[in-house]
Coordinates of C-alpha atoms and ligand atoms in Angstrom, one line a residue:
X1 CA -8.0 6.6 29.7
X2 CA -4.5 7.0 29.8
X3 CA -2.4 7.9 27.2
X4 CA 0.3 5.8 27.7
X5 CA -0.9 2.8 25.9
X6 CA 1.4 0.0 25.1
X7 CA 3.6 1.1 22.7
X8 CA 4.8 3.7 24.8
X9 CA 5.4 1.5 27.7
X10 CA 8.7 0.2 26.8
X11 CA 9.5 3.7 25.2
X12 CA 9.4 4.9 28.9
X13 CA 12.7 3.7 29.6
X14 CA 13.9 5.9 27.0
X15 CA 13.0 8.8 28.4
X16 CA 14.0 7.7 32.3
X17 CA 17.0 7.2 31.2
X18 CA 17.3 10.5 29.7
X19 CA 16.1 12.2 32.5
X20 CA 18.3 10.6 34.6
X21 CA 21.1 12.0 33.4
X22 CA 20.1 15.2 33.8
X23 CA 18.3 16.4 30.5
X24 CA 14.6 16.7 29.1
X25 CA 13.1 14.1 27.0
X26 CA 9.5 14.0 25.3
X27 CA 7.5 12.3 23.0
X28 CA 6.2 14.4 20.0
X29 CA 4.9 14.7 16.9
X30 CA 2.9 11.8 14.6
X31 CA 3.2 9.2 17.7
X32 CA 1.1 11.9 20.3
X33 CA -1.4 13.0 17.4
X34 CA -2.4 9.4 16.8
X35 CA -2.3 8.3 20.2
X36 CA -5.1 11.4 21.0
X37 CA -6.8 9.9 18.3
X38 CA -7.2 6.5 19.1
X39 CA -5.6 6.1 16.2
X40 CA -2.5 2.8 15.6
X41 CA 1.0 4.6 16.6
X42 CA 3.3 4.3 13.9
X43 CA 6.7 5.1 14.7
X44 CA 7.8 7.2 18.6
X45 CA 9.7 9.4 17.8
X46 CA 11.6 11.5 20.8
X47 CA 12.5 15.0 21.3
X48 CA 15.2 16.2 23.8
X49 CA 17.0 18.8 25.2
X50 CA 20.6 16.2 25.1
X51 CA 22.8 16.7 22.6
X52 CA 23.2 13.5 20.1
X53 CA 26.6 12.8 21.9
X54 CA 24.9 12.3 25.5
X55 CA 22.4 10.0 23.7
X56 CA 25.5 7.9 22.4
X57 CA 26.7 7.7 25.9
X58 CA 23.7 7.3 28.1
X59 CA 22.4 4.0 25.7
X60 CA 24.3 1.0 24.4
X61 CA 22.7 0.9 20.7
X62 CA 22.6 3.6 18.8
X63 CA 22.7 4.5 15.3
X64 CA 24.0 7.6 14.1
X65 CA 21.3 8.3 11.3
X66 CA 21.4 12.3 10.8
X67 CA 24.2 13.4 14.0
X68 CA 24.6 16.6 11.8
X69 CA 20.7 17.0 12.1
X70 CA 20.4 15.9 15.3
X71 CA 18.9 12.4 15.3
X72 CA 19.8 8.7 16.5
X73 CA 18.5 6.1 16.7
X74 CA 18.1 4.5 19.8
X75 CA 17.2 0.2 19.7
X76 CA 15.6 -0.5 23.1
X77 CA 14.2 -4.3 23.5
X78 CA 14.3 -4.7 19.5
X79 CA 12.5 -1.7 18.3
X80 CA 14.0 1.8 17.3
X81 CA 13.3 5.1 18.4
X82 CA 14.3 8.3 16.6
X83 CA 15.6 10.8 19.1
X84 CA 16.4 14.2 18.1
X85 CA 18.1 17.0 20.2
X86 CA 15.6 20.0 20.3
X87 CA 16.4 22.5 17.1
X88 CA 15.4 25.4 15.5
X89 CA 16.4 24.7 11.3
X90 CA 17.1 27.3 8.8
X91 CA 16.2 27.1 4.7
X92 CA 15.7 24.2 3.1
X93 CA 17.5 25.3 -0.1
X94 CA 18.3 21.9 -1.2
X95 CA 14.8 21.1 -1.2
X96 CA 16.1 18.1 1.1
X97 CA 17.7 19.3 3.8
X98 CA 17.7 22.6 6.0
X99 CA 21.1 24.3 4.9
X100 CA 21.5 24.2 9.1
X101 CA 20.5 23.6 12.3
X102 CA 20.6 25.1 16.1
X103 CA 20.3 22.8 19.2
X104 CA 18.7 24.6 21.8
X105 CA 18.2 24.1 25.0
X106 CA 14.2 24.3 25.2
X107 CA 11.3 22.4 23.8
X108 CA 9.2 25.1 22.5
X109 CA 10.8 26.4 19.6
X110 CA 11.8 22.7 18.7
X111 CA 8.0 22.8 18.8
X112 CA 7.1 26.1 16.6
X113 CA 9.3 24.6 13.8
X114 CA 7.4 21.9 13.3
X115 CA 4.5 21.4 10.2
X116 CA 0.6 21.4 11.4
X117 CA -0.5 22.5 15.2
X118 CA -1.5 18.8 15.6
X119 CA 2.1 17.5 14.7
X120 CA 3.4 19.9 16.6
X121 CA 2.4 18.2 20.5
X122 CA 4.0 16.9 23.0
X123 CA 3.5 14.3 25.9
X124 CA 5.7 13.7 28.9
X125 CA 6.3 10.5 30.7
X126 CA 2.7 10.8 32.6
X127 CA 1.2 11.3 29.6
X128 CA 0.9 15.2 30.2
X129 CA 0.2 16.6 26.8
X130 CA 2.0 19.6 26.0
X131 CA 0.5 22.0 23.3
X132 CA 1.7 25.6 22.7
X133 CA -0.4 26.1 19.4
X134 CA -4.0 24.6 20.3
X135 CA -3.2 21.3 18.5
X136 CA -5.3 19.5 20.2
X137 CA -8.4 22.1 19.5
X138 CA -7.1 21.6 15.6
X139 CA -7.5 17.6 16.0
X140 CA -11.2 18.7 17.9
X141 CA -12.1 19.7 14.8
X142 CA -10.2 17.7 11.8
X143 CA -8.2 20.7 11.1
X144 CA -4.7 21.2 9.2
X145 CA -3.4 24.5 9.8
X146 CA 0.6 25.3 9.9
X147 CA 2.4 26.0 12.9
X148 CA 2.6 30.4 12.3
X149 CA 2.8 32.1 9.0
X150 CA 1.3 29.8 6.7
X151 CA 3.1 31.5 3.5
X152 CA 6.3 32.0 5.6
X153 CA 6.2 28.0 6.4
X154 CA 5.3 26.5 3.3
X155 CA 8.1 28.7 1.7
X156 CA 10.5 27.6 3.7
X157 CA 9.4 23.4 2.9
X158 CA 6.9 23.3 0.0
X159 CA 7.1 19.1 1.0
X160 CA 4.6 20.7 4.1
X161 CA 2.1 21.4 0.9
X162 CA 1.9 17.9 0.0
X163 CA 2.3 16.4 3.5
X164 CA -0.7 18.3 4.6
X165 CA -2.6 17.0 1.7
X166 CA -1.7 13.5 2.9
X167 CA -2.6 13.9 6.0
X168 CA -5.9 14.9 4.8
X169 CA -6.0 12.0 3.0
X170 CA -4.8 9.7 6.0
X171 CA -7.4 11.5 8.5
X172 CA -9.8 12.9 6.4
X173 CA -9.2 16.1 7.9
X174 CA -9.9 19.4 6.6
X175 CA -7.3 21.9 5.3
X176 CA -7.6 25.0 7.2
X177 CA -8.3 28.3 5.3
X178 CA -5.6 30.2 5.6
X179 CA -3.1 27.4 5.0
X180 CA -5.1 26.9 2.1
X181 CA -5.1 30.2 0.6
X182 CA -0.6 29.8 1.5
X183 CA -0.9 26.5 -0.8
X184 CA -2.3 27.6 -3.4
X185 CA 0.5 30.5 -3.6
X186 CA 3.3 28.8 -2.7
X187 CA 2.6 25.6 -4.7
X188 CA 5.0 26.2 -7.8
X189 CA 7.9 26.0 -5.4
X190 CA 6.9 22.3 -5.2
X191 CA 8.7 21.9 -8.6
X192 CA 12.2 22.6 -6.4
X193 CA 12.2 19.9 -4.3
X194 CA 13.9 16.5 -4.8
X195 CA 11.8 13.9 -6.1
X196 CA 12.2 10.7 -3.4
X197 CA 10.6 12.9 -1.1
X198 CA 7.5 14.1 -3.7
X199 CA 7.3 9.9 -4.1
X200 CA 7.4 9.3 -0.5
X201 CA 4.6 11.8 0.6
X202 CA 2.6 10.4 -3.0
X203 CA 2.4 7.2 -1.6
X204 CA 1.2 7.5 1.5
X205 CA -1.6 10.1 0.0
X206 CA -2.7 7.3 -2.3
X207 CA -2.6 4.8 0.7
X208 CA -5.0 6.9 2.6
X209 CA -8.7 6.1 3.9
X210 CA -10.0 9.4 3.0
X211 CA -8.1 9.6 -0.6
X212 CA -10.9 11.1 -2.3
X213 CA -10.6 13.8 -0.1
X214 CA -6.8 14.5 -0.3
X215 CA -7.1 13.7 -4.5
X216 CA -10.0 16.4 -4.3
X217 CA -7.5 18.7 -2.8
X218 CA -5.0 18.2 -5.4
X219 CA -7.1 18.7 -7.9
X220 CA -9.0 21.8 -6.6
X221 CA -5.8 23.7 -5.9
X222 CA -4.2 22.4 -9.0
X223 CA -1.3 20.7 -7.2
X224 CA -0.6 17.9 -10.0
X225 CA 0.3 20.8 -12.3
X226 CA 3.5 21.4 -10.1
X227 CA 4.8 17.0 -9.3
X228 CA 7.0 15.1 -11.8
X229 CA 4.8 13.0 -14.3
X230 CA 1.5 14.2 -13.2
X231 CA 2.4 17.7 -14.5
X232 CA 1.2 17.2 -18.3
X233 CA -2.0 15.3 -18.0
X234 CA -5.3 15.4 -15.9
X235 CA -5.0 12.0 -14.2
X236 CA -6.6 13.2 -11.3
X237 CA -9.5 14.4 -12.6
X238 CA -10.1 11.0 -14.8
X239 CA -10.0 9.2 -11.7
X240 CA -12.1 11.1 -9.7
X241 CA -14.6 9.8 -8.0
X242 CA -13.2 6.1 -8.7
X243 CA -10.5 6.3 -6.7
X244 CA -9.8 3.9 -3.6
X245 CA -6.7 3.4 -1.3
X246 CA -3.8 1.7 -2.7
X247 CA -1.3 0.4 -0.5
X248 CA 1.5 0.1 -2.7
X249 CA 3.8 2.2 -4.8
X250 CA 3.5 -0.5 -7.1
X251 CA -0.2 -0.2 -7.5
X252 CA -0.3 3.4 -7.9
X253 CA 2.1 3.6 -11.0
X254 CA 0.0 0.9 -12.6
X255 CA -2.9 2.9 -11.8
X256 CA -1.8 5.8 -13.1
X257 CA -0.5 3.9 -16.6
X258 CA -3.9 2.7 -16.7
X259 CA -5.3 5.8 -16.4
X260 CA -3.7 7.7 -18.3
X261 CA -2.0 4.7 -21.4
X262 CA 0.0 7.2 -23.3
X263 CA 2.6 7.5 -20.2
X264 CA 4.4 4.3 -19.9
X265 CA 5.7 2.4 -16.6
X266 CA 9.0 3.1 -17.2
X267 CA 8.8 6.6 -17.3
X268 CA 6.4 6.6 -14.1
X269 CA 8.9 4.8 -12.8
X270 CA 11.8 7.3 -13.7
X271 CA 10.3 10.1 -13.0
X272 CA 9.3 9.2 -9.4
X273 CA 13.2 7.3 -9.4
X274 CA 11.2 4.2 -7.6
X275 CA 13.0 1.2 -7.4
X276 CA 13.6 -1.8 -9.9
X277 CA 11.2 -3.9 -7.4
X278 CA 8.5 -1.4 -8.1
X279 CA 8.9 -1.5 -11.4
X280 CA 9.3 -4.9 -11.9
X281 CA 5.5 -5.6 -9.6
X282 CA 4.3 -2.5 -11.6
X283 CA 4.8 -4.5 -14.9
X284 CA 3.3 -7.6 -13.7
X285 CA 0.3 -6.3 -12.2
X286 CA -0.3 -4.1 -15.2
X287 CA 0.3 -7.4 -17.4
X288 CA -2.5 -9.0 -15.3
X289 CA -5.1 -6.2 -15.7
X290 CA -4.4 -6.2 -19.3
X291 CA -4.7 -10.0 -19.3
X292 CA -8.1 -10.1 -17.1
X293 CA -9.4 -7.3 -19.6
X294 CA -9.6 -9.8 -22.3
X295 CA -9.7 -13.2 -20.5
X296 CA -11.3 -13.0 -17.1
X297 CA -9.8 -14.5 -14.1
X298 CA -8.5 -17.5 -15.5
X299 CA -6.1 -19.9 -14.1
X300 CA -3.0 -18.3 -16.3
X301 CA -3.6 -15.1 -14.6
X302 CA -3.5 -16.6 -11.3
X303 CA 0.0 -18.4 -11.7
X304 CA 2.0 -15.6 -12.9
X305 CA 0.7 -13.7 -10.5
X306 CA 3.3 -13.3 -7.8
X307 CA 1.4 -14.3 -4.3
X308 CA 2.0 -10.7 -2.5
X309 CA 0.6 -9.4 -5.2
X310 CA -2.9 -11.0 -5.3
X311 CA -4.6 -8.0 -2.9
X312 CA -3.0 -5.3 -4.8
X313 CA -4.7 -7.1 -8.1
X314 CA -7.8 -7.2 -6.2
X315 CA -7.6 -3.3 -4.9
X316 CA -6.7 -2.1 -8.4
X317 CA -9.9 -4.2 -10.2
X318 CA -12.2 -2.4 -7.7
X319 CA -10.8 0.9 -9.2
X320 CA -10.2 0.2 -12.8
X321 CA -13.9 -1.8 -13.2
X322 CA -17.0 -1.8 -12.3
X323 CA -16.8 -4.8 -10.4
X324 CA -14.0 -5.9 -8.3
X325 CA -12.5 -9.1 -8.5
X326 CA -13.5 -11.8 -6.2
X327 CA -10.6 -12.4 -3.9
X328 CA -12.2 -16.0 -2.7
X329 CA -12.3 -17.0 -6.3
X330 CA -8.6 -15.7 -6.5
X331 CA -7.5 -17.7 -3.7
X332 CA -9.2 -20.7 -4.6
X333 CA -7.6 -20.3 -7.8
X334 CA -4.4 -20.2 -6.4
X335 CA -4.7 -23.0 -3.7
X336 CA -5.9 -25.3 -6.3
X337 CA -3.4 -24.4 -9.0
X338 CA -1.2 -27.5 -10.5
X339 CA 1.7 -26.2 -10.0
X340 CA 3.6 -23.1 -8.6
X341 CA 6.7 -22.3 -11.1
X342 CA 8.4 -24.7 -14.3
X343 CA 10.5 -26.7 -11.4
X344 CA 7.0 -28.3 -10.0
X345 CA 6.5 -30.0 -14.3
X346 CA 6.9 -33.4 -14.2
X347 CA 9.3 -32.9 -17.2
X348 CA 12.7 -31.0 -17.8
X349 CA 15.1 -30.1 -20.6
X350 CA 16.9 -33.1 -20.3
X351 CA 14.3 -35.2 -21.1
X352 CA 13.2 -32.7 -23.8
X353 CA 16.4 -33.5 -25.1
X354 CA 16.1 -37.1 -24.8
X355 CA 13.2 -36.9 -27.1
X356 CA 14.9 -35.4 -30.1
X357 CA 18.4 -36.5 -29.8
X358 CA 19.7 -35.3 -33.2
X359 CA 18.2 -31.5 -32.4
X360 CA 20.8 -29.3 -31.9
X361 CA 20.0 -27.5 -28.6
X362 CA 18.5 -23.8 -28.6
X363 CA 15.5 -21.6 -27.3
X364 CA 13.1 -24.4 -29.1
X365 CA 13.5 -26.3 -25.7
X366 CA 12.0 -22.8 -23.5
X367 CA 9.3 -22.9 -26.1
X368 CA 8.2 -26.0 -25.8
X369 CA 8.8 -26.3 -21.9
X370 CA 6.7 -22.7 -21.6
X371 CA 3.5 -24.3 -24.2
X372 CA 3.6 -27.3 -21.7
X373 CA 3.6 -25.1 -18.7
X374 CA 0.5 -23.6 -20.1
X375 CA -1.7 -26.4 -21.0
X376 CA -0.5 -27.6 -17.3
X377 CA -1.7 -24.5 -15.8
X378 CA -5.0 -24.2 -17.4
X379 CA -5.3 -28.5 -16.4
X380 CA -5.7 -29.1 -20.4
X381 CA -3.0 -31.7 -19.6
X382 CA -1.9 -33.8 -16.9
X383 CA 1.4 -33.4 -15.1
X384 CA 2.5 -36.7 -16.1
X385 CA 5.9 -37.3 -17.1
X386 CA 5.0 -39.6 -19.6
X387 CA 1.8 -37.8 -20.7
X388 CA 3.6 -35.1 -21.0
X389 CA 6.2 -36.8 -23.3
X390 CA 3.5 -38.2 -25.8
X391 CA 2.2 -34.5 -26.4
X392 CA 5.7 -33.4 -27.4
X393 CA 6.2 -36.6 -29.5
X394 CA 2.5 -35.5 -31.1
X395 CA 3.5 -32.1 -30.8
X396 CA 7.2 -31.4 -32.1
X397 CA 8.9 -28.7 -32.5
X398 CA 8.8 -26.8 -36.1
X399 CA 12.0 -26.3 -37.8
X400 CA 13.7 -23.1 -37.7
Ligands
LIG1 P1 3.7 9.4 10.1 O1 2.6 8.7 10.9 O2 3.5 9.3 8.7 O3 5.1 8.9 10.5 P2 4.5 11.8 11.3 O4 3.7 13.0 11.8 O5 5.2 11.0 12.4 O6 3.5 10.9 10.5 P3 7.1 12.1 10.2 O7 7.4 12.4 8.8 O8 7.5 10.8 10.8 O9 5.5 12.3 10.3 O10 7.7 13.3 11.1 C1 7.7 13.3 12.5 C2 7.4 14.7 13.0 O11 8.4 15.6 12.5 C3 6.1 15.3 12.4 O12 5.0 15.0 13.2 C4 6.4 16.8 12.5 O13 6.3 17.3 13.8 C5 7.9 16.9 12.1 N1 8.1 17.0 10.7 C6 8.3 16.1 9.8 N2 8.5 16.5 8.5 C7 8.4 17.9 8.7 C8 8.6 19.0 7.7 N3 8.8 18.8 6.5 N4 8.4 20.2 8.3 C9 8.2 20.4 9.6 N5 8.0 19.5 10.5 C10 8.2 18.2 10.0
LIG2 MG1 6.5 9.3 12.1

């Protein structure tokens, strides 16, 4: 079978092109291992021996994402391709960024500097698979090891502990020993390093098929002791065996609130610095768990919460109960609901105020509209505008 699937058709123009004007061009890294694999390619990334100046010349679009590091972006036919000039990278002090980095001329220290053996190939345009540190041998076997000196590497980017955690997670592969034994000493130096890219590498481990396995790994070696928010409590270990991919960040801060109550969203959400729409989905998920807790799926539940975030409801009941939520049920739910948001009442504020003309206007008109919009929701009244009028002529408003 040839490894040149689809994805890499189009991606083949890229690399001509490069090559035509005189310079190397490969694919590497995340985009060869999964395409050995049989895995889906993510992104394709490309290495080469041009200079990020050349690339600006030889293509129309390009965008200068990281010149100082070496990569552009190159759009080809709608779709983006990060190519980077072959490096070699010193510290990264910062706990970001290397403090600087060499262009060379040839692939295979571009190629040494890289995380795991199996990150660490390359293909050419026939598909010829270039491996300098028996990568493919590693991916035989399910096996993370680092590119050289395990201690030496991990020093230099303690993010490579917890990317090789989450690629254990995502591939279910093994962490080889020696790289283990390097984790386990390096680990506190996880504490230096900026907190997007902890968050980033989090996700993606909580996202992953084999989960247990990476969540195992955490816990074995002690890792949570070392990340923001995880440091003072053993949420790990409480989840255990439970645990399930997520597929959201979302879904794993209100996962880890309901694991662990005393810690509340808002600090989760601080100390990982997600963004207000995470936190925002974070609260109303967590508001719905509460709310099923004590109610059951109920037609309430279902209205407030937000379409996109029906699966992650579903996902985090399998986790947090014994018995998962029934996502047909949800969906009928849904489809058959009365109405979507306030606009689709049969009854506004005007005519709110219509009723009690002498009223002076305040928050009593909210309340009443938000009462109506749950007996419409639950279909203990019709959406009729006059129906709906005799219940708040039978119902008025108390005096405050
Ligand atoms: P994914 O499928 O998640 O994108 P990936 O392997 O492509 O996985 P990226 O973060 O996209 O991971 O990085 C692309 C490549 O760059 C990696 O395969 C690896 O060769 C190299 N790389 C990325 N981050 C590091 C790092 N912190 N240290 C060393 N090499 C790295
Ligand atoms: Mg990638």
């Amino acid at each position: 079978m040839s490894l040149l699937t689809e994805p890499f058709q189009d991606a083949l123009y890229v690399i001509e092109k490069i090559e035509q004007a005189g310079h190397q061009a490969f694919f590497v890294g995340g985009c060869v291992r999964d395409s050995l694999l049989e895995r889906p390619i993510g992104d394709i990334d490309i290495t080469t021996s041009a200079k990020p100046d050349k690339i600006q010349e030889i293509f129309d679009e390009v965008i200068p994402v990281g010149i100082e590091h070496g990569t552009v972006i190159v759009r080809y036919h709608d779709v983006s391709y990060e190519v980077t000039t072959f490096r070699v990278e010193s510290d990264y002090s910062d706990g970001r960024h290397p403090d600087s980095v060499q262009f060379i001329d040839k692939i295979d220290l571009d190629l040494a500097r890289r995380d795991f053996t199996i990150n660490a190939l390359a293909m050419d345009k026939y598909g010829n698979i270039l491996d300098l540190f028996k990568g493919k041998e590693d991916l035989h076997n399910g096996l993370l090891r680092t590119v050289g000196n395990g201690k030496e590497r991990l020093k230099e980017d303690p993010l490579r502990i917890l990317r090789a955690i989450r690629f254990s997670s995502q591939l279910g592969f093994k962490i080889e020993k020696d790289t283990l034994y390097a984790i386990n000493d390096v680990k506190p130096s996880l504490e230096g390093l900026a907190v997007e890219r902890i968050t980033v590498e989090l996700e993606k481990l909580f996202a992953g098929k084999f989960v247990r396995l990476g969540l195992k790994y955490m816990n074995d070696l002690g890792i949570e002791k070392h990340l923001p928010i995880l440091n003072n409590y053993q949420i790990l270990q409480k989840l255990g065996d439970r645990i399930r991919p997520v597929h959201s960040l979302e879904e794993v801060v209100c996962l880890i609130h309901q694991t662990e109550p005393s810690i509340d969203i808002r600090t989760i959400t601080k100390g990982w610095k997600c963004s207000n729409k995470v936190l925002n989905k974070a609260i109303i998920l967590n508001d719905a768990i509460n709310y099923y807790k004590s109610h059951d799926l109920t037609n309430i539940l279902v209205y407030k919460l937000l379409p996109d975030l029906h699966m992650s409801f579903a996902r985090l009941t399998e986790i947090l109960f014994t018995q998962k939520v029934n996502e047909k049920k949800l969906f009928r739910l849904k489809s058959n609901l009365v109405i979507y948001s306030k606009k689709d009442l049969a009854i506004n504020g005007n005519d709110i105020i219509e009723l009690f003309p002498d009223r002076k206007r305040g928050p009593w008109i909210q309340d009443i509209i938000t009462q109506i919009e749950e007996l419409v929701v639950e279909g203990k009244i019709e959406n009729n505008n006059s129906i709906l009028k005799d219940w708040i002529k039978w119902n008025p408003p108390g005096v405050n």
